[in-house]
Amino acid sequence: MANTVKFEYWDGDSWEQALTHSGKNAVLITSITKQLNTPFIAELTLSNKSKNYTSTSTSGDTASTGNLTNVFTTLMDGRLIDEETGTILFRGRIYTVQNQFNLQHGSVIRLVLKDILQELTEFPLENSPTSLRSIDLTAGATDTRQEVFTTIA
C-alpha cells in the first residue's frame, strides 16, 4: 500500500515537501490525535536514510547524513496533506524534533506538531483588556453562536 499522506514544511518563502534523497515521500508513520479542548497533535516519523553510509563527509552528494538532517526547527510551520485528494489533514507548528535510529527503518526523524490552540493556551492574558479576561455569557441572549460573538464584540 502506497503512502497517501505527505508532509510539507514552510521554509520561509514556500511550502516544501519532505523527501528522501531519492525524491520519494519521506513519511513513514503518521498519527493525528484530536481531543476536545486540547490542541490537535500530529506525530510523524520521516525517513532520513543516508545516501552514502560509508562517507565521512557531512555535506554535498557524498554526505553521510540524510536529506532532511538539520532541516526542521521548533515552531516551524508544517502541514499534512492527503496525496490523493489534496485535502489538508493537519496544520500546525513543530514542537519536537528528534533524530533517531530505528531498527526497522534506519535513520529517522520524529516530529511532534501541535495546532494553533497550543499557541493560544500559551498566550498571556495579564495585559489584555478586561473584556477578554472575563466574558459573562449569562447576561443577555446568548443562545446562538452569533449572539455570543455579538456579546463579546
mmCIF file with all atom_site columns, C-alpha atoms in Angstrom, residues 53 98-109:
data_model
loop_
_atom_site.group_PDB
_atom_site.id
_atom_site.type_symbol
_atom_site.label_atom_id
_atom_site.label_alt_id
_atom_site.label_comp_id
_atom_site.label_asym_id
_atom_site.label_entity_id
_atom_site.label_seq_id
_atom_site.pdbx_PDB_ins_code
_atom_site.Cartn_x
_atom_site.Cartn_y
_atom_site.Cartn_z
_atom_site.occupancy
_atom_site.B_iso_or_equiv
_atom_site.pdbx_formal_charge
_atom_site.auth_seq_id
_atom_site.auth_comp_id
_atom_site.auth_asym_id
_atom_site.auth_atom_id
_atom_site.pdbx_PDB_model_num
ATOM 1  C CA . TYR A 1 53  ? 26.718 5.280  4.582  1.00 0.00 ? 53  TYR A CA 1
ATOM 2  C CA . GLN A 1 98  ? 14.275 14.029 17.345 1.00 0.00 ? 98  GLN A CA 1
ATOM 3  C CA . ASN A 1 99  ? 16.884 12.338 15.161 1.00 0.00 ? 99  ASN A CA 1
ATOM 4  C CA . GLN A 1 100 ? 16.700 8.620  15.907 1.00 0.00 ? 100 GLN A CA 1
ATOM 5  C CA . PHE A 1 101 ? 17.866 5.275  14.625 1.00 0.00 ? 101 PHE A CA 1
ATOM 6  C CA . ASN A 1 102 ? 15.070 2.767  14.175 1.00 0.00 ? 102 ASN A CA 1
ATOM 7  C CA . LEU A 1 103 ? 15.921 -0.931 13.698 1.00 0.00 ? 103 LEU A CA 1
ATOM 8  C CA . GLN A 1 104 ? 13.129 -1.325 11.153 1.00 0.00 ? 104 GLN A CA 1
ATOM 9  C CA . HIS A 1 105 ? 13.588 1.892  9.127  1.00 0.00 ? 105 HIS A CA 1
ATOM 10 C CA . GLY A 1 106 ? 17.151 3.023  9.854  1.00 0.00 ? 106 GLY A CA 1
ATOM 11 C CA . SER A 1 107 ? 17.797 6.738  10.353 1.00 0.00 ? 107 SER A CA 1
ATOM 12 C CA . VAL A 1 108 ? 14.537 8.581  11.001 1.00 0.00 ? 108 VAL A CA 1
ATOM 13 C CA . ILE A 1 109 ? 13.337 11.948 12.266 1.00 0.00 ? 109 ILE A CA 1
#
